[in-house]
Coordinates of C-alpha atoms in Angstrom, one line a residue:
M1 CA -87.6 9.7 21.9
K2 CA -87.8 7.2 18.2
K3 CA -86.1 8.3 14.7
K4 CA -86.0 6.0 12.1
A5 CA -82.9 5.7 10.1
P6 CA -83.0 7.4 6.0
S7 CA -84.3 4.8 3.6
V8 CA -82.0 2.6 1.7
E9 CA -83.6 4.1 -1.5
S10 CA -82.7 7.6 -1.2
G11 CA -79.2 8.6 -1.8
G12 CA -77.3 12.1 -2.4
F13 CA -76.1 14.5 0.3
N14 CA -77.8 17.3 2.4
R15 CA -75.4 20.3 2.2
Q16 CA -76.5 22.3 5.4
D17 CA -74.1 25.3 6.9
C18 CA -74.8 27.3 9.2
S19 CA -71.5 29.4 8.2
G20 CA -71.0 29.2 4.7
S21 CA -70.8 26.6 1.8
L22 CA -67.8 26.0 -0.7
P23 CA -68.6 24.5 -3.7
D24 CA -68.7 20.8 -3.9
G25 CA -64.5 20.7 -5.1
F26 CA -63.9 20.9 -1.4
Y27 CA -66.3 18.6 -0.6
D28 CA -63.5 15.3 -1.1
L29 CA -60.2 16.2 0.1
N30 CA -57.0 15.8 -1.0
P31 CA -55.9 13.0 0.8
S32 CA -52.2 14.1 0.2
A33 CA -53.0 17.6 2.1
P34 CA -50.6 18.9 4.9
Y35 CA -51.4 18.4 8.7
F36 CA -52.5 22.1 8.5
S37 CA -52.3 24.6 6.1
S38 CA -50.1 27.7 5.8
A39 CA -50.8 30.7 4.2
S40 CA -49.9 34.2 4.7
A41 CA -52.4 36.6 7.3
P42 CA -51.6 40.0 8.9
N43 CA -48.2 40.4 10.7
F44 CA -47.6 36.8 10.0
P45 CA -46.6 36.4 6.0
Y46 CA -46.2 32.7 5.9
L47 CA -47.9 31.7 9.1
D48 CA -47.7 27.7 9.8
L49 CA -50.7 26.6 12.0
G50 CA -48.2 23.3 12.3
I51 CA -47.7 24.9 15.9
C52 CA -51.2 24.0 16.9
R53 CA -50.8 20.9 18.9
E54 CA -54.0 18.5 18.5
P55 CA -53.5 17.1 22.0
Q56 CA -54.2 20.2 23.4
V57 CA -57.3 21.2 20.9
K58 CA -59.1 17.7 21.9
S59 CA -58.3 18.2 25.6
L60 CA -60.1 21.6 25.7
I61 CA -63.1 19.9 24.0
R62 CA -62.8 16.8 26.5
S63 CA -63.3 18.9 29.2
H64 CA -67.4 20.5 28.0
S65 CA -68.6 17.1 26.4
K66 CA -67.0 14.0 26.7
D67 CA -69.3 12.9 23.2
M68 CA -67.9 15.4 20.9
Y69 CA -64.4 14.4 22.6
R70 CA -65.4 10.6 22.0
L71 CA -67.0 11.9 18.2
L72 CA -63.1 13.4 17.6
E73 CA -60.8 11.2 19.2
K74 CA -60.1 9.1 16.4
V75 CA -59.7 11.8 14.2
H76 CA -56.7 13.9 12.9
F77 CA -56.5 17.6 11.8
D78 CA -55.5 16.1 7.7
G79 CA -58.2 16.3 6.5
K80 CA -58.3 12.3 5.9
Y81 CA -61.4 10.4 6.9
Y82 CA -61.6 8.4 10.0
R83 CA -64.3 6.7 10.9
V84 CA -65.9 8.5 14.2
K85 CA -69.2 5.6 14.3
C86 CA -70.6 2.7 13.4
V87 CA -73.8 1.0 14.4
S88 CA -76.2 -2.1 13.4
S89 CA -80.1 -1.8 12.7
G90 CA -81.6 -5.3 11.3
D91 CA -79.4 -6.2 8.8
W92 CA -77.5 -3.2 8.0
E93 CA -75.0 -1.4 9.3
Y94 CA -74.7 2.3 9.6
C95 CA -71.4 3.9 9.7
W96 CA -70.1 7.7 10.2
D97 CA -66.9 9.0 8.6
L98 CA -65.3 12.5 9.5
A99 CA -62.7 14.3 8.1
V100 CA -61.8 17.3 10.0
R101 CA -58.8 20.2 8.1
I102 CA -57.8 23.5 9.3
Q103 CA -56.5 26.3 6.5
F104 CA -57.4 29.6 6.1
F105 CA -59.7 30.7 3.5
G106 CA -61.6 33.8 3.4
K107 CA -63.7 35.6 6.7
M108 CA -65.8 32.3 7.3
Q109 CA -64.8 30.6 10.5
G110 CA -66.5 27.3 10.2
I111 CA -68.1 25.3 7.8
V112 CA -69.4 21.4 7.9
L113 CA -70.8 19.4 5.4
Y114 CA -72.0 16.6 5.6
P115 CA -73.5 13.8 5.0
K116 CA -72.1 12.5 1.9
R117 CA -74.0 9.0 1.6
L118 CA -72.5 5.7 0.0
V119 CA -75.2 2.5 -0.1
S120 CA -73.2 -0.7 -0.8
R121 CA -76.4 -2.9 -1.2
D122 CA -73.9 -5.9 -1.5
E123 CA -72.3 -5.6 2.3
K124 CA -75.4 -4.1 3.3
K125 CA -73.5 -1.2 4.5
I126 CA -74.4 2.7 4.6
V127 CA -71.0 5.1 5.0
Y128 CA -72.0 8.7 5.6
R129 CA -69.2 11.0 5.2
S130 CA -68.7 14.2 6.6
V131 CA -66.1 17.3 6.7
I132 CA -65.2 20.0 8.6
L133 CA -63.5 23.1 7.7
V134 CA -62.2 25.2 10.7
N135 CA -60.7 29.1 9.4
P136 CA -58.5 30.4 12.4
Y137 CA -58.6 34.0 10.5
Q138 CA -59.9 35.7 13.6
L139 CA -56.1 35.5 15.3
W140 CA -55.9 38.9 16.2
D141 CA -59.1 40.0 17.0
Q142 CA -58.9 42.0 20.3
T143 CA -60.0 40.4 22.8
L144 CA -58.7 36.9 21.9
V145 CA -55.1 38.6 21.7
A146 CA -55.8 40.4 25.0
R147 CA -57.1 37.0 26.9
F148 CA -53.7 35.0 25.0
W149 CA -50.3 36.7 24.3
N150 CA -49.3 33.5 23.1
L151 CA -49.6 32.6 19.5
Q152 CA -49.7 28.8 20.0
E153 CA -52.3 29.2 23.3
R154 CA -54.5 31.9 21.1
I155 CA -54.5 29.6 17.9
E156 CA -55.6 25.9 19.8
F157 CA -58.0 27.9 21.6
L158 CA -59.8 29.6 18.6
I159 CA -60.0 25.8 16.4
A160 CA -61.4 23.9 19.4
R161 CA -63.6 26.8 19.6
I162 CA -64.4 26.7 16.3
L163 CA -64.5 23.1 15.8
F164 CA -66.6 22.7 18.8
H165 CA -69.7 24.6 17.5
E166 CA -69.3 23.0 14.1
C167 CA -68.9 19.7 15.9
I168 CA -72.5 20.6 17.8
H169 CA -74.1 20.4 13.6
L170 CA -72.5 17.4 13.5
M171 CA -73.5 16.0 15.9
I172 CA -77.5 17.5 16.1
S173 CA -77.3 15.6 12.3
L174 CA -75.7 12.0 13.5
G175 CA -79.0 12.3 16.0
N176 CA -81.3 12.7 13.1
T177 CA -79.8 10.7 11.1
L178 CA -78.7 7.4 12.6
P179 CA -81.8 4.4 13.6
S180 CA -83.4 5.2 16.7
D181 CA -81.5 6.0 19.8
F182 CA -78.4 5.5 18.3
G183 CA -77.6 9.0 18.1
N184 CA -79.1 10.5 20.9
T185 CA -76.0 12.7 22.8
D186 CA -76.7 15.1 25.3
I187 CA -75.8 17.6 22.4
Y188 CA -78.8 16.0 20.8
L189 CA -81.3 16.3 23.7
E190 CA -80.3 19.5 24.7
F191 CA -81.4 20.9 20.9
R192 CA -84.4 18.9 20.3
R193 CA -85.9 20.8 23.6
M194 CA -85.0 23.6 22.8
L195 CA -86.8 22.6 19.3
E196 CA -90.0 21.5 21.4
I197 CA -89.5 25.2 23.2
S198 CA -90.2 26.5 19.7
N199 CA -92.6 24.8 18.8
S200 CA -94.5 25.2 22.0
N201 CA -98.3 27.0 22.5
K202 CA -96.3 29.4 24.5
L203 CA -94.3 30.8 21.7
I204 CA -97.5 30.2 18.9
S205 CA -97.6 33.7 17.9
E206 CA -93.8 34.0 17.4
F207 CA -93.8 30.7 15.6
H208 CA -96.3 31.6 13.3
E209 CA -94.8 34.9 12.9
V210 CA -91.2 33.2 11.6
Q211 CA -92.7 30.8 9.6
F212 CA -95.2 33.6 8.0
R213 CA -91.7 35.4 6.7
L214 CA -89.8 32.1 5.4
W215 CA -93.2 31.6 3.4
N216 CA -93.1 34.1 2.4
L217 CA -89.4 34.1 1.4
S218 CA -89.8 30.8 -0.1
L219 CA -92.3 32.3 -2.4
F220 CA -90.2 35.1 -3.2
G221 CA -87.0 32.4 -4.7
A222 CA -89.8 29.4 -6.1
E223 CA -88.7 28.7 -9.4
G224 CA -92.2 28.2 -10.2
S225 CA -92.2 24.9 -10.9
E226 CA -92.4 23.5 -7.2
S227 CA -95.7 22.3 -5.1
E228 CA -96.4 23.8 -3.0
Q229 CA -95.3 20.5 0.0
T230 CA -92.1 20.9 -1.7
L231 CA -92.3 25.3 -0.5
L232 CA -93.8 24.2 3.1
E233 CA -90.8 21.9 3.2
R234 CA -88.4 24.3 2.6
V235 CA -90.0 26.4 5.4
Q236 CA -90.1 23.8 7.7
E237 CA -86.4 23.2 7.0
I238 CA -84.8 26.5 7.0
Y239 CA -86.7 26.8 10.3
E240 CA -85.3 23.9 12.2
F241 CA -81.9 25.0 10.6
L242 CA -82.3 29.0 12.5
I243 CA -83.3 26.8 16.2
N244 CA -79.9 24.7 15.3
E245 CA -78.2 28.3 14.8
K246 CA -79.3 29.7 17.8
Y247 CA -79.0 26.5 19.9
S248 CA -74.9 25.9 18.5
N249 CA -74.1 29.7 18.9
Q250 CA -75.2 29.7 22.5
K251 CA -73.5 26.5 23.9
T252 CA -70.4 27.3 22.2
G253 CA -71.0 30.9 24.0
K254 CA -71.4 29.8 27.6
V255 CA -68.4 26.6 26.8
F256 CA -65.9 29.5 25.7
H257 CA -67.1 32.6 27.6
S258 CA -68.0 34.6 24.2
S259 CA -71.2 36.7 23.8
S260 CA -74.1 35.2 21.9
N261 CA -76.6 38.4 21.3
N262 CA -80.1 37.6 20.0
E263 CA -80.5 40.5 17.9
K264 CA -77.0 39.9 16.4
L265 CA -78.2 36.4 14.9
A266 CA -81.3 36.9 14.2
R267 CA -80.1 39.7 11.9
K268 CA -77.1 37.1 10.8
Y269 CA -79.2 34.2 10.0
A270 CA -82.3 35.6 8.7
W271 CA -80.3 37.0 5.6
V272 CA -78.3 33.5 5.6
A273 CA -82.5 31.9 5.8
G274 CA -83.3 33.8 2.9
V275 CA -80.1 33.2 1.1
K276 CA -81.4 29.5 1.7
A277 CA -84.9 29.7 0.6
G278 CA -84.1 30.7 -2.5
G279 CA -82.8 34.9 -2.6
D280 CA -85.3 37.0 -4.5
V281 CA -85.8 34.8 -8.0
Q282 CA -89.6 36.4 -7.7
V283 CA -89.2 39.8 -6.4
S284 CA -87.0 43.0 -6.4
R285 CA -83.9 42.9 -4.2
N286 CA -85.8 46.2 -2.3
V287 CA -88.8 43.8 -1.6
W288 CA -86.3 41.1 -0.6
K289 CA -84.3 42.7 2.4
V290 CA -88.0 44.4 3.6
E291 CA -89.1 40.5 4.1
I292 CA -85.1 39.8 5.7
R293 CA -86.1 42.7 7.4
R294 CA -89.3 41.3 9.4
L295 CA -87.8 38.6 9.3
S296 CA -84.8 39.3 12.0
I297 CA -87.2 41.4 13.6
A298 CA -89.6 38.0 14.4
L299 CA -86.6 35.6 14.7
R300 CA -85.5 37.8 17.1
R301 CA -88.1 37.8 19.6
L302 CA -88.6 34.0 19.5
Y303 CA -85.0 33.5 20.1
K304 CA -86.2 35.9 23.4
G305 CA -88.8 33.5 24.6
I306 CA -86.7 30.4 24.0
D307 CA -84.4 31.9 26.2
T308 CA -87.3 33.1 29.0
L309 CA -88.7 29.8 28.9
L310 CA -85.2 28.1 29.0
R311 CA -84.4 30.0 32.3

């Protein structure tokens, strides 16, 4: 599989998150931030997440993915950037910096922000900076409590599971961004296989139905000055996001023995897709919601077809 590094002229960053999004102010984290944040939580007014043992979290991840462990091996969970990968292609060097921070913030389990792109023409170097925020707010989930009575073990398991999920998105981004062959991890190749299956002739009707619903939602969210080509690119980007989420949730569920239900995934990410498409700028909220439900049904069928072909 061949990929090309993005042109040097393009800049900025693309924030694509499956779990949620944060204001830009969260992107460049405070270098003096504490190792772990403490916060009020049910039954634990000042729970200190510092009881989590970082080596134990990494050990849990290493047992399931050596590629991911290598990505995280030198990264401390303190919100500071660490260089995790550096490759050369032609006269240019491509580097990836990663920051991981663990804290309570609302009800999103995790967020990955990627990549902020910094170009140095003098050094002929392009640096991508990514941030993963982990929010272990589900510490008191009944299933987890029944499985791990020890609070420390429960925190470490939950952080490992969330971090694993978010790192899948990051590794897919690495595979799509770095020069050919440098980002081809097992996770990236598995995702590409799922994406290819979702585009195959065996799922042509399911594929077209999802694309049609995404096109409608993109029209609903269009500002009016956007070209047809721009809308088509948005549809394709959101479609790949939906397959990305299918793979990430399925992979994480298999590794950490948690359920990955197609109906639930389709319902959740159909709504996220509608938001990514621009919302209900051109139509009433009720019309938008109807199209979201139709996308959810189409997406569930597509996900089920993918599972059938992957067996």
